[in-house]
Tab-separated table of C-alpha atoms in Angstrom:
chain	number	residue	atom	x	y	z
V	1	ASN	CA	101.246	102.199	103.595
V	2	ALA	CA	100.176	98.967	101.856
V	3	GLY	CA	100.145	100.333	98.294
V	4	VAL	CA	97.716	98.393	96.096
V	5	THR	CA	95.944	95.415	97.663
V	6	GLN	CA	93.794	92.797	95.944
V	7	THR	CA	91.462	90.111	97.225
V	8	PRO	CA	91.179	87.203	96.861
V	9	LYS	CA	94.631	85.912	95.872
V	10	PHE	CA	93.241	82.721	94.350
V	11	GLN	CA	89.772	81.700	93.187
V	12	VAL	CA	88.246	78.729	91.380
V	13	LEU	CA	84.829	79.149	89.778
V	14	LYS	CA	82.510	76.964	87.779
V	15	THR	CA	81.269	78.179	84.409
V	16	GLY	CA	78.342	80.538	84.902
V	17	GLN	CA	79.181	81.565	88.459
V	18	SER	CA	79.701	85.197	89.336
V	19	MET	CA	82.269	86.896	91.514
V	20	THR	CA	83.779	90.277	92.318
V	21	LEU	CA	87.486	90.991	92.535
V	22	GLN	CA	88.348	93.717	95.013
V	23	CYS	CA	91.108	96.299	94.743
V	24	ALA	CA	92.080	99.123	97.066
V	25	GLN	CA	94.910	101.650	97.119
V	26	ASP	CA	96.014	103.889	99.955
V	27	MET	CA	98.192	106.270	97.930
V	28	ASN	CA	95.458	108.824	97.144
V	29	HIS	CA	95.772	108.165	93.400
V	30	ASN	CA	93.057	109.346	91.042
V	31	SER	CA	93.357	106.770	88.247
V	32	MET	CA	92.930	103.021	88.684
V	33	TYR	CA	93.119	100.138	86.210
V	34	TRP	CA	92.240	96.467	85.786
V	35	TYR	CA	94.435	94.226	83.611
V	36	ARG	CA	94.482	90.562	82.765
V	37	GLN	CA	97.670	88.632	82.095
V	38	ASP	CA	97.734	85.499	79.969
V	39	PRO	CA	100.811	83.494	78.930
V	40	GLY	CA	102.540	85.103	75.967
V	41	MET	CA	100.049	87.975	75.843
V	42	GLY	CA	101.531	90.484	78.223
V	43	LEU	CA	99.136	92.707	80.161
V	44	ARG	CA	95.868	93.743	78.555
V	45	LEU	CA	93.688	96.539	79.887
V	46	ILE	CA	90.129	95.543	80.794
V	47	TYR	CA	88.716	98.755	82.298
V	48	TYR	CA	90.065	101.899	83.852
V	49	SER	CA	88.803	104.741	86.006
V	50	ALA	CA	90.313	108.174	85.558
V	51	SER	CA	88.711	109.460	88.734
V	52	GLU	CA	86.055	108.635	91.295
V	53	GLY	CA	82.709	108.226	89.529
V	54	THR	CA	84.083	107.574	86.038
V	55	THR	CA	84.934	104.321	84.256
V	56	ASP	CA	85.935	103.501	80.676
V	57	LYS	CA	86.481	100.392	78.615
V	58	GLY	CA	89.957	99.186	77.801
V	59	GLU	CA	91.150	96.692	75.229
V	60	VAL	CA	89.239	93.588	76.435
V	61	PRO	CA	86.097	94.672	78.387
V	62	ASN	CA	83.625	91.995	77.227
V	63	GLY	CA	82.299	89.823	80.059
V	64	TYR	CA	83.343	92.261	82.788
V	65	ASN	CA	81.862	95.158	84.715
V	66	VAL	CA	83.551	97.576	87.109
V	67	SER	CA	82.621	99.890	89.943
V	68	ARG	CA	84.671	102.774	91.283
V	69	LEU	CA	83.199	102.733	94.761
V	70	ASN	CA	85.226	105.667	96.046
V	71	LYS	CA	88.687	107.081	95.479
V	72	ARG	CA	90.344	104.092	97.165
V	73	GLU	CA	88.405	101.150	95.750
V	74	PHE	CA	87.888	99.783	92.246
V	75	SER	CA	86.156	96.419	91.823
V	76	LEU	CA	85.907	94.072	88.840
V	77	ARG	CA	82.876	91.822	88.437
V	78	LEU	CA	82.396	88.710	86.351
V	79	GLU	CA	78.638	88.183	85.998
V	80	SER	CA	78.793	84.763	84.326
V	81	ALA	CA	82.287	83.328	84.328
V	82	ALA	CA	83.605	81.484	81.276
V	83	PRO	CA	86.724	79.296	80.887
V	84	SER	CA	88.206	82.003	78.619
V	85	GLN	CA	88.330	84.260	81.685
V	86	THR	CA	90.862	82.000	83.383
V	87	SER	CA	93.736	84.385	83.919
V	88	VAL	CA	95.730	86.410	86.404
V	89	TYR	CA	94.080	89.750	87.154
V	90	PHE	CA	96.030	92.796	88.239
V	91	CYS	CA	94.797	96.060	89.620
V	92	ALA	CA	96.967	99.179	89.313
V	93	SER	CA	96.826	102.823	90.289
V	94	ASP	CA	98.523	105.785	88.660
V	95	GLY	CA	101.120	107.518	90.764
V	96	GLY	CA	101.528	110.497	88.488
V	97	ARG	CA	104.147	111.187	85.806
V	98	ASP	CA	102.656	108.269	83.883
V	99	THR	CA	103.728	105.605	86.378
V	100	GLN	CA	101.463	102.778	87.491
V	101	TYR	CA	101.769	100.686	90.647
V	102	PHE	CA	100.435	97.146	90.602
V	103	GLY	CA	98.822	94.905	93.181
V	104	PRO	CA	99.920	91.299	93.774
V	105	GLY	CA	97.259	89.802	91.491
V	106	THR	CA	94.297	87.419	91.678
V	107	ARG	CA	94.738	84.023	90.083
V	108	LEU	CA	91.356	82.929	88.697
V	109	THR	CA	90.504	79.529	87.255
V	110	VAL	CA	87.130	78.917	85.610
V	111	LEU	CA	86.247	75.265	85.152
I	1	GLY	CA	95.681	100.473	68.363
I	2	GLN	CA	99.240	100.945	69.544
I	3	GLN	CA	101.397	97.826	69.686
I	4	LEU	CA	104.803	97.184	71.180
I	5	ASN	CA	107.198	94.560	69.853
I	6	GLN	CA	109.477	93.366	72.630
I	7	SER	CA	112.517	91.186	72.030
I	8	PRO	CA	113.886	88.755	72.773
I	9	GLN	CA	111.010	86.656	74.126
I	10	SER	CA	113.385	84.793	76.441
I	11	MET	CA	117.040	84.735	77.422
I	12	PHE	CA	119.220	82.210	79.208
I	13	ILE	CA	122.461	83.687	80.504
I	14	GLN	CA	125.250	82.938	82.922
I	15	GLU	CA	125.632	84.907	86.120
I	16	GLY	CA	127.891	87.897	85.530
I	17	GLU	CA	126.905	88.422	81.897
I	18	ASP	CA	125.323	91.620	80.580
I	19	VAL	CA	121.805	91.569	79.132
I	20	SER	CA	120.067	93.764	76.605
I	21	MET	CA	116.410	93.834	75.567
I	22	ASN	CA	114.381	96.289	73.545
I	23	CYS	CA	110.944	97.427	72.488
I	24	THR	CA	109.875	98.985	69.221
I	25	SER	CA	106.630	100.459	67.981
I	26	SER	CA	105.201	101.977	64.831
I	27	SER	CA	103.627	104.679	67.013
I	28	ILE	CA	105.196	107.534	68.912
I	29	PHE	CA	105.051	107.336	72.678
I	30	ASN	CA	105.413	110.144	75.202
I	31	THR	CA	106.777	107.984	78.000
I	32	TRP	CA	108.592	104.665	78.148
I	33	LEU	CA	108.526	102.504	81.255
I	34	TRP	CA	110.304	99.305	82.192
I	35	TYR	CA	108.805	96.860	84.724
I	36	LYS	CA	110.011	93.615	86.274
I	37	GLN	CA	107.703	90.835	87.408
I	38	ASP	CA	108.888	88.191	89.850
I	39	PRO	CA	107.103	84.812	89.803
I	40	GLY	CA	103.703	85.054	91.503
I	41	GLU	CA	103.935	88.817	91.977
I	42	GLY	CA	102.716	91.966	90.269
I	43	PRO	CA	104.961	94.066	88.000
I	44	VAL	CA	107.258	96.524	89.744
I	45	LEU	CA	108.418	99.732	88.096
I	46	LEU	CA	112.177	99.815	87.396
I	47	ILE	CA	112.757	102.895	85.247
I	48	ALA	CA	110.621	105.647	83.711
I	49	LEU	CA	111.788	107.707	80.706
I	50	TYR	CA	110.170	110.984	79.663
I	51	LYS	CA	112.281	112.599	76.930
I	52	ALA	CA	113.560	111.402	73.558
I	53	GLY	CA	117.224	110.486	73.927
I	54	GLU	CA	117.031	110.262	77.713
I	55	LEU	CA	119.388	107.731	79.302
I	56	THR	CA	118.583	106.722	82.884
I	57	SER	CA	120.249	104.302	85.283
I	58	ASN	CA	118.978	102.486	88.366
I	59	GLY	CA	121.844	100.522	89.891
I	60	ARG	CA	122.941	97.915	87.341
I	61	LEU	CA	120.035	98.795	85.060
I	62	THR	CA	120.239	101.360	82.260
I	63	ALA	CA	117.425	102.310	79.903
I	64	GLN	CA	117.151	104.729	77.014
I	65	PHE	CA	114.251	106.508	75.308
I	66	GLY	CA	114.902	106.319	71.558
I	67	ILE	CA	115.428	109.486	69.535
I	68	THR	CA	112.527	108.621	67.211
I	69	ARG	CA	110.263	108.097	70.291
I	70	LYS	CA	109.327	104.726	68.822
I	71	ASP	CA	111.740	102.522	70.743
I	72	SER	CA	113.506	101.906	74.033
I	73	PHE	CA	116.094	99.489	75.373
I	74	LEU	CA	116.996	98.116	78.793
I	75	ASN	CA	120.456	96.880	79.736
I	76	ILE	CA	121.344	94.888	82.837
I	77	SER	CA	125.024	94.671	83.683
I	78	ALA	CA	126.756	91.906	85.629
I	79	SER	CA	123.595	89.817	86.062
I	80	ILE	CA	122.894	88.011	89.331
I	81	PRO	CA	120.430	85.179	90.121
I	82	SER	CA	117.828	87.560	91.566
I	83	ASP	CA	117.533	89.263	88.161
I	84	VAL	CA	115.404	86.276	87.096
I	85	GLY	CA	111.904	87.282	86.078
I	86	ILE	CA	109.836	88.752	83.273
I	87	TYR	CA	110.743	92.234	82.068
I	88	PHE	CA	108.051	94.326	80.421
I	89	CYS	CA	108.344	97.515	78.469
I	90	ALA	CA	105.358	99.859	78.451
I	91	GLY	CA	104.598	102.969	76.477
I	92	GLN	CA	102.312	105.749	77.513
I	93	PHE	CA	100.278	107.754	75.035
I	94	TYR	CA	97.643	110.368	75.586
I	95	SER	CA	94.181	108.882	75.106
I	96	GLY	CA	92.355	112.165	75.305
I	97	GLY	CA	91.245	114.312	78.191
I	98	SER	CA	93.394	113.953	81.263
I	99	ASN	CA	93.767	110.204	81.364
I	100	TYR	CA	96.630	108.186	80.007
I	101	LYS	CA	96.813	104.490	79.196
I	102	LEU	CA	99.737	102.107	79.075
I	103	THR	CA	100.469	99.697	76.235
I	104	PHE	CA	102.593	96.739	77.319
I	105	GLY	CA	105.040	94.580	75.428
I	106	LYS	CA	104.639	90.810	75.785
I	107	GLY	CA	107.671	90.511	78.037
I	108	THR	CA	111.173	89.065	78.066
I	109	LEU	CA	111.678	86.042	80.324
I	110	LEU	CA	115.165	86.173	81.826
I	111	THR	CA	116.825	83.110	83.334
I	112	VAL	CA	120.202	83.461	85.045
I	113	ASN	CA	122.303	80.360	85.626
I	114	PRO	CA	124.471	80.644	88.743
């Protein structure tokens, strides 16, 4: 039981490049989330998926798209990366009773 | 939207000391959660609180859900070096339908001097 896994762990992009961050959970959770973490800003919600086939915007969705591929997988895509998207990205899934379990994070730098 | 004010922003303490941090909000929350984040890792859930006034312990950690439902505190007793990290509070509110979202505080950075 690996919990929540994320790939890649580190990534460097040039401005304008695109990439997809992958997330998978093996806990049979319905809800999944993408957050970004910036120094002094805490965790901010980008997008979430309440269940397979549904996605909704969070607090900071601009510049991102998501896909809930199946119950296990929830991906985050940057179509045209910008330096302001340099951040640490965390995926989480909801374990019920309002608890969320986080992956180890993807550290993204956009030059 | 909902906002959480977490304090202090950082703390430097000696090993063995007790620590207290808190979160306040102008909004009512249905659940309060406390997470710890080690350097280079994702947040890990420490304690979840579900009822106003609830006091819950997890080893040396104790947290309480405020009576007004607008605040929560976390205490760590007899701190040890491995307590170092960032502690986040999070509140859960119903966002409609069957899905719930978390609002996070900005974190308290704890440093423990051996």
